[in-house]
Coordinates of C-alpha atoms and ligand atoms in Angstrom, one line a residue:
M568 CA -23.5 19.1 14.3
T569 CA -24.3 21.4 11.4
R570 CA -24.8 19.6 8.2
F571 CA -23.7 21.3 5.0
T572 CA -25.5 21.3 1.7
S573 CA -22.7 19.3 0.0
L574 CA -24.0 16.4 2.0
A575 CA -26.9 16.1 -0.4
L576 CA -24.5 15.3 -3.2
G577 CA -22.9 12.6 -1.0
A578 CA -26.4 11.3 -0.1
A579 CA -27.3 10.6 -3.7
F580 CA -24.4 8.3 -3.9
L581 CA -24.6 6.9 -0.4
S582 CA -27.5 4.7 -1.4
S583 CA -25.4 3.0 -4.1
L584 CA -22.7 2.3 -1.5
T585 CA -25.1 1.1 1.1
Y586 CA -26.5 -2.4 0.8
A587 CA -27.0 -5.6 2.6
L588 CA -25.0 -8.4 1.0
P589 CA -26.7 -11.5 -0.1
S590 CA -24.7 -14.4 1.3
N591 CA -24.3 -16.0 -2.1
T592 CA -22.9 -13.0 -4.0
P593 CA -20.7 -14.5 -6.7
L594 CA -17.1 -13.6 -6.6
N595 CA -15.5 -11.4 -9.2
T596 CA -17.7 -12.5 -12.0
P597 CA -15.3 -11.9 -14.9
R598 CA -17.5 -9.5 -16.8
Y599 CA -14.9 -8.5 -19.4
N600 CA -12.7 -11.6 -19.3
N601 CA -11.1 -11.8 -22.8
V602 CA -7.5 -11.8 -21.8
K603 CA -5.4 -14.6 -23.2
N604 CA -3.8 -16.2 -20.2
N605 CA -1.8 -18.8 -22.0
C606 CA 1.0 -16.5 -23.0
G607 CA 4.5 -16.6 -21.5
P608 CA 6.6 -19.4 -20.0
P609 CA 5.3 -21.6 -17.2
P610 CA 5.7 -20.3 -13.7
S611 CA 9.1 -20.9 -12.2
Y612 CA 8.1 -20.9 -8.5
G613 CA 9.0 -24.2 -6.9
T614 CA 12.3 -24.4 -8.8
P615 CA 15.3 -25.0 -6.6
H616 CA 16.4 -21.5 -7.6
A617 CA 13.3 -19.8 -6.4
I618 CA 13.1 -21.9 -3.2
S619 CA 16.6 -20.8 -2.2
R620 CA 15.8 -17.2 -2.9
A621 CA 12.6 -17.4 -0.9
Q622 CA 14.6 -18.9 2.0
A623 CA 17.2 -16.1 1.8
V624 CA 14.4 -13.6 2.2
V625 CA 13.1 -15.5 5.2
D626 CA 16.7 -15.3 6.6
V627 CA 16.7 -11.5 6.3
F628 CA 13.2 -11.4 8.0
K629 CA 14.7 -13.4 10.9
T630 CA 17.7 -11.0 11.2
S631 CA 15.4 -8.0 11.2
W632 CA 13.0 -9.5 13.6
D633 CA 15.7 -10.6 16.0
G634 CA 17.2 -7.1 16.1
Y635 CA 13.8 -5.6 16.7
Y636 CA 12.7 -8.1 19.2
T637 CA 16.0 -7.9 21.2
Y638 CA 16.4 -4.1 21.2
A639 CA 13.0 -2.5 20.5
F640 CA 10.0 -4.7 21.1
P641 CA 7.3 -3.8 22.0
S642 CA 8.1 -0.2 20.8
D643 CA 7.3 0.7 17.3
E644 CA 10.6 0.5 15.5
L645 CA 14.2 -0.5 15.8
E646 CA 17.0 2.1 15.4
P647 CA 19.5 -0.5 14.2
V648 CA 22.7 1.6 14.2
N649 CA 22.8 2.0 18.0
N650 CA 20.3 -0.7 19.0
T651 CA 17.7 1.7 20.4
A652 CA 13.9 1.9 20.0
S653 CA 11.7 4.5 18.4
N654 CA 7.9 5.1 18.8
S655 CA 6.8 7.0 15.7
R656 CA 3.4 5.1 15.6
N657 CA 2.0 5.8 19.0
G658 CA 4.1 3.1 20.8
W659 CA 1.6 0.3 20.2
G660 CA 4.2 -2.0 18.6
A661 CA 3.9 -1.1 15.0
S662 CA 6.7 -3.3 13.7
A663 CA 5.2 -6.3 15.5
V664 CA 1.7 -5.8 14.2
D665 CA 3.0 -5.0 10.7
A666 CA 5.2 -8.1 10.7
L667 CA 2.4 -10.5 11.7
S668 CA 1.0 -11.3 8.2
T669 CA 4.5 -11.7 6.8
A670 CA 5.5 -14.1 9.5
L671 CA 2.3 -16.0 8.9
L672 CA 2.9 -16.4 5.1
M673 CA 6.5 -17.4 5.8
G674 CA 5.4 -19.9 8.4
E675 CA 7.6 -18.3 11.1
T676 CA 5.6 -19.8 14.0
E677 CA 7.7 -18.6 16.9
T678 CA 7.5 -15.0 15.6
V679 CA 3.8 -15.3 14.9
N680 CA 3.2 -16.3 18.5
Q681 CA 5.4 -13.6 20.0
I682 CA 3.3 -11.1 18.1
L683 CA 0.0 -12.8 19.1
E684 CA 1.0 -12.6 22.8
H685 CA 1.6 -8.9 22.4
I686 CA -1.5 -7.7 20.6
P687 CA -4.0 -8.4 23.4
T688 CA -1.9 -6.3 25.8
I689 CA -2.1 -3.1 23.7
D690 CA -4.2 -0.3 25.2
W691 CA -5.2 1.9 22.3
S692 CA -6.4 4.7 24.5
Q693 CA -2.9 5.2 25.8
T694 CA -0.7 7.4 23.6
S695 CA 1.0 10.7 24.1
D696 CA 1.3 11.4 20.4
E697 CA -1.0 12.5 17.6
V698 CA -2.8 9.5 16.0
S699 CA -3.0 9.3 12.2
L700 CA -6.3 7.7 11.2
F701 CA -4.8 6.6 7.9
E702 CA -1.5 5.2 9.2
T703 CA -3.3 3.5 12.1
T704 CA -5.8 2.0 9.8
I705 CA -3.4 0.6 7.2
R706 CA -0.8 -0.7 9.6
Y707 CA -2.5 -1.7 12.9
L708 CA -6.1 -2.3 11.8
G709 CA -5.0 -3.9 8.5
G710 CA -2.4 -6.0 10.2
M711 CA -4.8 -7.4 12.8
L712 CA -7.6 -8.0 10.3
S713 CA -5.2 -9.9 8.0
G714 CA -3.9 -11.9 10.9
Y715 CA -7.4 -12.7 11.9
D716 CA -8.4 -13.8 8.4
L717 CA -5.3 -16.0 8.0
L718 CA -5.5 -17.5 11.5
S719 CA -9.2 -18.2 11.4
G720 CA -8.7 -19.6 7.9
P721 CA -5.8 -21.4 6.1
L722 CA -3.1 -20.8 8.8
S723 CA -5.1 -21.7 11.9
H724 CA -2.5 -24.3 12.8
L725 CA 0.2 -21.6 13.5
A726 CA -1.5 -20.1 16.6
D727 CA -0.5 -21.7 19.9
D728 CA -3.5 -20.2 21.7
P729 CA -6.8 -19.8 19.9
A730 CA -7.8 -17.0 22.4
N731 CA -5.1 -14.8 20.8
V732 CA -6.8 -15.2 17.4
D733 CA -10.1 -14.0 18.8
A734 CA -8.2 -11.2 20.4
L735 CA -7.1 -9.9 17.0
L736 CA -10.7 -9.2 16.1
A737 CA -11.6 -7.9 19.5
Q738 CA -8.6 -5.5 19.4
A739 CA -9.5 -4.4 15.9
I740 CA -12.9 -3.5 17.2
N741 CA -11.4 -1.6 20.2
L742 CA -9.1 0.3 18.0
A743 CA -11.8 1.2 15.5
N744 CA -14.0 2.4 18.3
N745 CA -11.2 4.6 19.6
L746 CA -10.7 6.0 16.1
S747 CA -14.3 6.4 15.1
Y748 CA -14.8 9.9 16.5
A749 CA -12.6 11.1 13.6
F750 CA -15.7 10.8 11.3
E751 CA -17.7 13.2 13.5
T752 CA -17.1 16.2 11.2
P753 CA -19.8 18.3 9.6
S754 CA -19.3 16.6 6.3
G755 CA -18.4 13.1 7.4
V756 CA -15.0 13.3 5.7
P757 CA -12.8 12.4 8.7
W758 CA -10.1 14.3 10.4
N759 CA -6.8 12.5 10.0
N760 CA -4.7 13.8 12.9
L761 CA -6.3 13.0 16.2
D762 CA -5.5 13.7 19.9
F763 CA -7.0 10.8 21.8
A764 CA -6.5 12.4 25.2
T765 CA -8.9 15.2 24.4
R766 CA -10.8 13.6 21.5
G767 CA -9.4 16.5 19.5
N768 CA -8.1 17.0 16.1
D769 CA -5.6 19.4 14.5
G770 CA -8.3 21.2 12.5
S771 CA -6.5 20.9 9.2
E772 CA -7.7 19.7 5.8
N773 CA -7.6 16.0 5.0
G774 CA -6.2 14.5 1.8
L775 CA -7.3 12.2 -1.0
A776 CA -5.1 9.3 0.0
T777 CA -5.7 9.6 3.8
V778 CA -9.4 9.7 3.3
G779 CA -9.5 7.2 0.4
T780 CA -7.4 4.4 2.0
L781 CA -9.7 3.5 4.8
I782 CA -12.6 1.7 3.0
L783 CA -11.1 -1.7 2.6
E784 CA -10.1 -2.1 6.3
W785 CA -13.3 -0.6 7.8
V786 CA -15.6 -2.5 5.5
R787 CA -13.7 -5.7 6.3
L788 CA -14.2 -5.0 10.0
A789 CA -17.9 -4.4 9.4
D790 CA -18.2 -7.7 7.7
L791 CA -16.3 -9.6 10.4
S792 CA -17.9 -7.9 13.4
G793 CA -21.4 -7.3 12.1
N794 CA -21.2 -3.7 13.2
E795 CA -22.6 -1.8 10.2
T796 CA -21.4 1.6 11.6
Y797 CA -17.9 0.9 10.4
R798 CA -19.2 0.5 6.8
S799 CA -21.5 3.5 6.9
L800 CA -18.7 5.8 8.2
V801 CA -16.3 5.0 5.3
H802 CA -19.0 4.9 2.7
K803 CA -20.1 8.4 3.6
A804 CA -16.5 9.7 3.3
E805 CA -15.9 7.8 0.1
N806 CA -18.9 9.4 -1.5
Y807 CA -17.1 12.7 -1.6
L808 CA -14.2 11.2 -3.4
I809 CA -16.2 9.4 -6.1
A810 CA -18.4 12.4 -6.8
P811 CA -15.8 15.2 -6.2
S812 CA -16.8 18.8 -6.0
P813 CA -16.2 21.4 -7.3
A814 CA -15.9 20.2 -10.9
S815 CA -12.5 22.0 -11.2
S816 CA -11.0 19.5 -8.7
E817 CA -11.3 16.8 -11.4
P818 CA -9.0 18.2 -14.1
F819 CA -9.1 14.9 -16.0
P820 CA -12.0 12.5 -15.8
G821 CA -11.4 10.3 -12.7
L822 CA -8.2 12.2 -11.7
L823 CA -8.7 14.4 -8.7
G824 CA -7.1 17.1 -6.5
T825 CA -5.5 16.3 -3.2
N826 CA -6.8 18.4 -0.3
I827 CA -10.3 18.3 1.1
N828 CA -12.0 20.6 3.6
V829 CA -13.6 18.3 6.2
T830 CA -16.2 20.9 7.1
T831 CA -17.6 21.1 3.6
G832 CA -16.3 17.9 1.9
L833 CA -15.1 20.2 -1.0
F834 CA -11.7 19.7 -2.6
T835 CA -9.5 22.8 -2.3
D836 CA -7.1 22.1 -5.2
A837 CA -6.6 20.3 -8.5
K838 CA -3.1 19.0 -7.9
G839 CA -2.3 15.3 -7.9
G840 CA -1.3 12.1 -9.7
W841 CA -0.4 8.6 -8.6
V842 CA 2.0 10.1 -6.1
G843 CA 2.1 10.3 -2.3
G844 CA -1.0 12.2 -1.0
S845 CA -3.3 10.7 -3.7
D846 CA -1.8 7.3 -4.6
S847 CA -3.7 4.6 -2.6
F848 CA -7.1 6.2 -3.2
Y849 CA -6.8 5.0 -6.8
E850 CA -5.3 1.7 -5.6
Y851 CA -8.4 1.0 -3.4
L852 CA -11.0 1.7 -6.1
I853 CA -10.1 -1.5 -7.9
K854 CA -9.2 -3.4 -4.8
M855 CA -12.7 -2.8 -3.3
Y856 CA -14.2 -4.3 -6.5
I857 CA -11.9 -7.3 -5.9
Y858 CA -13.0 -7.4 -2.3
N859 CA -16.7 -7.4 -3.3
P860 CA -17.8 -7.2 -6.9
R861 CA -20.8 -5.1 -5.9
Y862 CA -18.4 -2.1 -5.7
E863 CA -19.0 -1.5 -9.4
L864 CA -19.1 2.3 -8.9
L865 CA -15.6 2.2 -7.5
R866 CA -14.5 0.0 -10.4
D867 CA -15.9 2.5 -12.9
R868 CA -14.0 5.3 -11.2
W869 CA -10.8 3.3 -11.4
I870 CA -11.4 2.7 -15.1
A871 CA -12.0 6.5 -15.6
A872 CA -8.8 7.3 -13.7
A873 CA -6.8 4.6 -15.5
D874 CA -8.1 5.7 -19.0
S875 CA -7.2 9.4 -18.2
T876 CA -3.8 8.4 -16.9
I877 CA -3.1 6.6 -20.2
K878 CA -4.5 9.4 -22.3
Y879 CA -3.2 12.5 -20.4
L880 CA -0.4 11.6 -18.0
T881 CA 1.8 9.2 -20.1
S882 CA 5.2 10.7 -20.5
H883 CA 8.4 9.5 -22.3
P884 CA 11.6 11.2 -21.2
V885 CA 13.3 13.1 -24.1
S886 CA 16.6 11.4 -23.4
R887 CA 15.0 7.9 -23.1
P888 CA 11.8 7.8 -25.2
D889 CA 11.7 4.0 -24.7
L890 CA 10.7 4.6 -21.0
T891 CA 7.2 5.3 -19.8
F892 CA 6.5 7.4 -16.7
V893 CA 3.3 8.8 -15.3
A894 CA 3.4 12.6 -14.8
A895 CA 1.9 14.4 -11.9
Y896 CA -0.4 17.5 -12.6
D897 CA -1.5 20.8 -11.3
G898 CA -4.8 21.4 -13.0
T899 CA -4.2 20.3 -16.5
T900 CA -0.5 21.3 -16.4
L901 CA 1.7 18.3 -16.3
R902 CA 4.6 18.1 -13.8
L903 CA 7.3 15.7 -15.1
R904 CA 8.2 14.2 -11.8
S905 CA 7.5 11.1 -9.7
Q906 CA 8.4 9.1 -6.7
H907 CA 9.4 5.7 -5.4
L908 CA 6.0 5.7 -3.7
A909 CA 4.2 6.1 -7.1
C910 CA 5.9 3.0 -8.5
F911 CA 3.0 0.9 -7.1
D912 CA 1.1 2.2 -10.2
G913 CA 2.5 -0.5 -12.6
G914 CA 1.3 -3.3 -10.3
N915 CA -2.1 -1.6 -9.8
F916 CA -2.7 -1.3 -13.5
I917 CA -1.7 -5.0 -14.0
L918 CA -4.0 -6.1 -11.2
G919 CA -6.9 -4.0 -12.6
G920 CA -6.3 -5.4 -16.1
Q921 CA -6.3 -9.0 -14.9
V922 CA -9.4 -8.6 -12.8
L923 CA -11.3 -6.7 -15.5
G924 CA -9.9 -8.9 -18.3
I925 CA -8.7 -5.8 -20.2
E926 CA -5.3 -6.3 -21.7
K927 CA -4.4 -2.7 -22.4
Y928 CA -4.1 -2.0 -18.6
I929 CA -1.8 -5.0 -18.2
N930 CA 0.4 -3.8 -21.0
Y931 CA 0.5 -0.3 -19.7
G932 CA 1.3 -1.5 -16.2
L933 CA 4.2 -3.6 -17.6
A934 CA 5.5 -0.5 -19.3
L935 CA 5.4 1.4 -16.0
V936 CA 7.2 -1.5 -14.3
E937 CA 10.0 -1.2 -16.9
G938 CA 10.3 2.5 -16.1
C939 CA 10.5 1.9 -12.3
H940 CA 13.0 -0.9 -12.9
D941 CA 15.2 1.7 -14.7
T942 CA 15.2 3.9 -11.6
Y943 CA 16.8 1.0 -9.7
T944 CA 19.3 -0.2 -12.3
S945 CA 20.6 3.3 -13.1
T946 CA 22.0 4.1 -9.6
A947 CA 25.3 3.3 -8.0
T948 CA 23.6 1.0 -5.4
G949 CA 21.0 -0.6 -7.7
I950 CA 18.2 1.0 -5.5
G951 CA 15.8 3.6 -6.8
P952 CA 15.6 7.1 -5.3
E953 CA 12.8 8.6 -3.2
Q954 CA 12.0 11.2 -5.8
F955 CA 13.0 11.8 -9.4
A956 CA 12.1 13.9 -12.4
W957 CA 12.6 14.1 -16.2
D958 CA 11.8 17.7 -17.1
P959 CA 14.4 18.5 -19.7
T960 CA 14.3 22.2 -18.8
S961 CA 15.3 21.6 -15.2
V962 CA 18.1 19.0 -15.3
P963 CA 20.8 19.9 -12.7
A964 CA 24.1 20.5 -14.5
N965 CA 25.9 17.8 -12.6
Q966 CA 23.2 15.2 -13.5
S967 CA 23.2 15.9 -17.3
G968 CA 25.1 12.8 -18.2
F969 CA 23.0 10.7 -15.8
F970 CA 19.8 12.1 -17.3
N971 CA 21.0 11.4 -20.8
T972 CA 21.7 7.7 -19.9
S973 CA 18.9 7.0 -17.4
G974 CA 16.0 9.2 -18.6
F975 CA 15.5 10.8 -15.2
Y976 CA 17.4 12.8 -12.6
I977 CA 17.3 12.4 -8.9
T978 CA 15.5 15.0 -6.8
D979 CA 15.7 13.2 -3.5
P980 CA 18.3 10.5 -3.3
S981 CA 17.2 8.7 -0.1
Y982 CA 15.7 5.2 0.2
D983 CA 13.4 4.6 3.1
L984 CA 13.1 0.8 2.9
R985 CA 10.1 1.3 0.6
P986 CA 8.4 -1.6 -1.3
E987 CA 6.6 -0.2 -4.3
V988 CA 9.0 -1.2 -7.1
I989 CA 9.3 -4.8 -5.8
E990 CA 5.5 -4.8 -5.3
S991 CA 5.0 -4.0 -8.9
F992 CA 7.5 -6.7 -10.0
Y993 CA 5.4 -9.1 -8.0
Y994 CA 2.2 -8.2 -9.9
A995 CA 4.1 -8.3 -13.2
Y996 CA 5.4 -11.8 -12.4
R997 CA 2.0 -13.1 -11.2
A998 CA 0.4 -11.8 -14.4
T999 CA 3.0 -13.0 -16.9
S1000 CA 4.9 -15.9 -15.2
D1001 CA 8.0 -14.3 -16.8
P1002 CA 10.9 -15.2 -14.5
K1003 CA 12.6 -11.9 -15.6
Y1004 CA 10.5 -10.3 -12.9
Q1005 CA 11.6 -12.7 -10.3
D1006 CA 15.2 -11.9 -11.3
W1007 CA 14.5 -8.2 -11.0
A1008 CA 13.0 -8.6 -7.6
W1009 CA 15.9 -10.7 -6.5
E1010 CA 18.5 -8.2 -7.8
A1011 CA 16.7 -5.3 -6.0
F1012 CA 16.5 -7.4 -2.9
V1013 CA 20.2 -8.3 -3.0
A1014 CA 21.1 -4.6 -3.5
I1015 CA 18.9 -3.5 -0.6
N1016 CA 20.4 -6.2 1.6
A1017 CA 23.9 -5.2 0.7
T1018 CA 23.3 -1.4 1.2
T1019 CA 20.9 -1.1 4.1
R1020 CA 22.2 -3.8 6.5
V1021 CA 23.7 -2.2 9.6
G1022 CA 24.0 -3.0 13.3
S1023 CA 21.1 -5.1 14.5
G1024 CA 18.9 -4.7 11.4
Y1025 CA 18.3 -2.7 8.3
S1026 CA 18.1 1.1 8.0
A1027 CA 16.9 3.8 5.6
I1028 CA 19.8 5.4 3.8
T1029 CA 20.5 8.9 2.5
N1030 CA 21.9 8.4 -1.0
V1031 CA 21.1 5.6 -3.4
N1032 CA 23.6 7.1 -5.9
A1033 CA 26.6 6.9 -3.6
P1034 CA 28.3 3.5 -3.8
D1035 CA 27.9 2.8 -0.1
G1036 CA 24.4 4.4 0.1
G1037 CA 25.6 7.5 1.9
D1038 CA 24.7 7.6 5.6
F1039 CA 22.3 5.4 7.6
S1040 CA 19.3 7.2 8.9
N1041 CA 19.1 4.8 11.7
F1042 CA 15.5 3.8 11.2
Q1043 CA 13.9 0.4 10.3
E1044 CA 10.4 1.2 9.1
S1045 CA 7.6 -1.1 10.1
F1046 CA 6.7 -1.5 6.4
W1047 CA 10.0 -3.2 5.9
F1048 CA 8.4 -6.2 7.6
A1049 CA 4.9 -5.8 6.2
E1050 CA 5.8 -5.0 2.6
V1051 CA 9.4 -5.3 1.3
L1052 CA 10.1 -8.7 2.9
K1053 CA 6.6 -10.0 2.0
Y1054 CA 6.7 -9.1 -1.7
S1055 CA 10.3 -10.2 -2.0
Y1056 CA 9.3 -13.5 -0.6
L1057 CA 6.0 -14.1 -2.4
I1058 CA 7.4 -13.5 -5.8
Q1059 CA 9.7 -16.5 -5.3
A1060 CA 7.4 -18.5 -3.1
P1061 CA 5.2 -21.5 -4.1
E1062 CA 1.6 -21.2 -5.2
A1063 CA -0.9 -20.5 -2.4
E1064 CA -4.4 -19.2 -2.1
W1065 CA -3.2 -15.8 -1.0
Q1066 CA -1.0 -15.3 -4.1
V1067 CA -2.4 -12.9 -6.6
S1068 CA -4.3 -15.0 -9.2
K1069 CA -3.0 -15.1 -12.8
Y1070 CA -6.6 -15.4 -13.9
G1071 CA -8.1 -12.4 -12.1
K1072 CA -10.1 -14.5 -9.6
N1073 CA -8.5 -13.5 -6.2
E1074 CA -9.5 -15.0 -2.9
W1075 CA -7.4 -12.4 -1.0
V1076 CA -6.6 -8.8 -1.7
F1077 CA -3.6 -7.0 -0.3
N1078 CA -4.2 -3.7 1.6
T1079 CA -1.9 -0.8 0.8
E1080 CA 0.4 -2.0 3.6
A1081 CA 0.5 -5.5 1.9
H1082 CA -1.7 -7.2 4.5
P1083 CA -3.8 -9.8 2.7
V1084 CA -7.5 -9.6 3.5
R1085 CA -9.9 -12.4 2.6
V1086 CA -12.4 -11.2 0.0
S1087 CA -16.0 -11.1 0.9
H1088 CA -18.0 -14.3 0.3
Ligands
LIG1206 C1 20.5 6.3 18.9 O1 20.2 7.0 17.7 C2 19.0 7.8 17.8 C3 18.7 8.3 16.4 O2 19.8 8.4 15.6 C4 19.3 8.9 18.7 O3 18.1 9.7 18.8 C5 19.6 8.4 20.1 O4 19.9 9.4 21.0 C6 20.7 7.4 20.0 N1 20.8 6.7 21.3 C7 21.9 6.4 21.9 C8 21.8 5.7 23.2 O5 23.0 6.5 21.4
LIG1207 C1 -10.3 2.1 23.3 O1 -9.5 0.9 23.4 C2 -9.4 0.4 24.7 C3 -8.6 -0.9 24.7 O2 -7.4 -0.7 24.1 C4 -10.8 0.1 25.3 O3 -10.6 -0.3 26.6 C5 -11.7 1.2 25.1 O4 -13.0 0.8 25.5 C6 -11.7 1.8 23.7 N1 -12.5 2.9 23.6 C7 -13.7 3.0 23.0 C8 -14.4 4.3 22.9 O5 -14.1 2.0 22.5
LIG1208 C1 -20.4 0.0 16.4 O1 -19.3 0.9 16.1 C2 -19.6 2.2 16.5 C3 -18.4 3.1 16.0 O2 -17.2 2.8 16.6 C4 -19.7 2.2 18.0 O3 -19.9 3.6 18.5 C5 -20.8 1.3 18.5 O4 -20.8 1.3 19.9 C6 -20.6 -0.1 17.9 N1 -21.8 -0.9 18.2 C7 -21.7 -2.0 18.9 C8 -23.0 -2.6 19.1 O5 -20.7 -2.4 19.4
LIG1209 C1 -13.2 24.9 5.5 O1 -14.4 25.5 5.1 C2 -15.0 26.3 6.1 C3 -16.4 26.7 5.6 O2 -16.3 27.3 4.4 C4 -14.1 27.4 6.4 O3 -14.6 28.2 7.4 C5 -12.7 26.9 6.9 O4 -11.8 27.9 7.1 C6 -12.2 25.9 5.9 N1 -11.0 25.2 6.5 C7 -9.8 25.2 6.0 C8 -8.8 24.4 6.8 O5 -9.5 25.8 5.0
LIG1210 C1 25.0 18.3 -7.7 O1 25.1 19.7 -7.3 C2 24.2 19.9 -6.2 C3 24.2 21.4 -6.0 O2 25.5 21.9 -6.0 C4 24.8 19.2 -5.0 O3 24.0 19.4 -3.8 C5 24.7 17.7 -5.3 O4 25.3 16.9 -4.3 C6 25.5 17.4 -6.6 N1 25.1 16.0 -7.0 C7 26.0 15.2 -7.5 C8 25.4 13.9 -7.9 O5 27.2 15.5 -7.6
LIG1211 C1 23.3 15.4 -22.5 O1 22.5 15.5 -23.7 C2 22.4 16.9 -24.1 C3 21.5 17.0 -25.3 O2 21.9 16.0 -26.2 C4 23.8 17.5 -24.3 O3 23.6 18.9 -24.6 C5 24.6 17.4 -23.1 O4 25.9 17.8 -23.3 C6 24.7 15.9 -22.6 N1 25.3 15.9 -21.4 C7 26.4 15.1 -21.2 C8 27.0 15.2 -19.8 O5 26.8 14.4 -22.0
LIG1212 C1 22.4 -10.4 3.0 O1 23.6 -9.8 3.6 C2 24.3 -10.7 4.5 C3 25.5 -10.0 5.1 O2 25.1 -8.8 5.5 C4 24.7 -11.9 3.7 O3 25.3 -12.9 4.6 C5 23.5 -12.6 3.0 O4 24.0 -13.6 2.2 C6 22.8 -11.5 2.1 N1 21.7 -12.1 1.5 C7 21.4 -11.9 0.3 C8 20.1 -12.5 -0.2 O5 22.0 -11.2 -0.5

């Protein structure tokens, strides 16, 4: 295929992302570690209170799994209102694969083995729908790699048949091999939307998050399988993101536009933020450094993005100056709006601060956690909305009072069983040991349980600010299993090697779908 000149730019950085790892690479050498970790009360996990909460989350997991297993398995999702099945993720059993690591951490042996029996039977080449490289990577590939890491490591006693553990890696390899033609573009920036039947693609641009949220899973697969091609494919793509071009697509140092032409590798806009479409690119910059401290270049890009976020995107609503939100941007113009999806940002700042030993990131992350907590406590259901804004010039008349009290107004009132707010409570708790965050996660969980429970499971709802949640959308997302139930459980659960370390030395790192992956040794 024709190679374009922008490749030269990528090639300069390729060398820094291409290396053979010495086997004795030290883990997460705490280069900047000056954080005082002795503040705050002692952890309250292990108290009877936390144990009973953790068990209540396991009970909800069992209810959700039973509904799915009875009415939808091995389809992708349960439609709980009328007990039917949905296949929004190519029909390979998305909820099952996404539930595996949660079932493992909860010690739900029967469910673990039901899932392990299914995975070897999946034929990745069979699907009638478009395949998303990003969604398939974070849910299926991430789910299987995490299952493999846990079952070939600390949870090996949970598998009835060791052959099913080996099959996790074999199936991850099969899946990656089916997906890998996505990278056969002129630039090496992959297509996202694939047609397996024809080895085709939809010809459209790709995005920052969908390109930038592959590297952890594909590098892990390279390390586990020994096939270096997986690493070189994602390194080549990542190079366009860490040295973005044109310069106008980086309106603030480290903060980028969203859309990328896969022919040229050039960005085509300068819009973005920590919102959907960009979000997990930033998340993975620091997580790759946790995975392997030799990703210093990605760490430095995270620091640049974090510093610019603090300097340029920090926003306090006029009606609630005590709250801190992160604005989105179009060029250097700020857009005073955000999303439930973006509420992972507090947790990511906290994680970065812990790992780098830089307290200002932890404190900033904790402020963002307060803001996202407010989006939950302000509504009639106690659940935060899908989208919200705080632009004082655009407040809808019928939300004026709400805006005055809450500091934001709702621009999309649905709730899709998303995890990000509870995810950030989890990181806040792990960093501070302050039981306030356990309480917040529990209150959110109780509200979600009360509002979204229907029929044989749990469903997305249409209106978080109606006392009953509005209508049920009749859809139980696979990330309900992977993320909401996992973070709600882990924040109350006992200490374990996969829990995020208070001291910034992590043995596991969670992918963006909350699948814990063992860091590189
Ligand atoms: C169940 O609900 C889904 C989605 O709301 C709908 O598409 C489907 O036709 C329904 N099936 C039955 C059998 O009612
Ligand atoms: C795609 O996956 C299937 C198994 O699901 C495997 O038989 C096939 O070889 C894979 N294709 C490639 C190109 O690896
Ligand atoms: C390594 O992965 C690439 C990309 O999927 C694949 O084409 C190649 O066959 C694999 N190599 C081996 C030795 O399996
Ligand atoms: C990407 O860039 C190529 C080469 O400049 C151009 O022909 C193509 O139309 C662009 N693609 C999109 C989707 O804009
Ligand atoms: C506010 O008004 C809009 C437009 O008329 C309407 O769609 C919305 O439901 C109203 N919201 C509330 C909270 O009353
Ligand atoms: C909200 O505050 C603004 C500015 O102080 C005020 O003009 C408006 O009347 C208030 N809205 C309500 C419903 O109290
Ligand atoms: C969840 O809801 C069910 C009823 O739908 C209830 O029995 C259970 O106690 C609730 N759990 C929590 C943690 O609120």
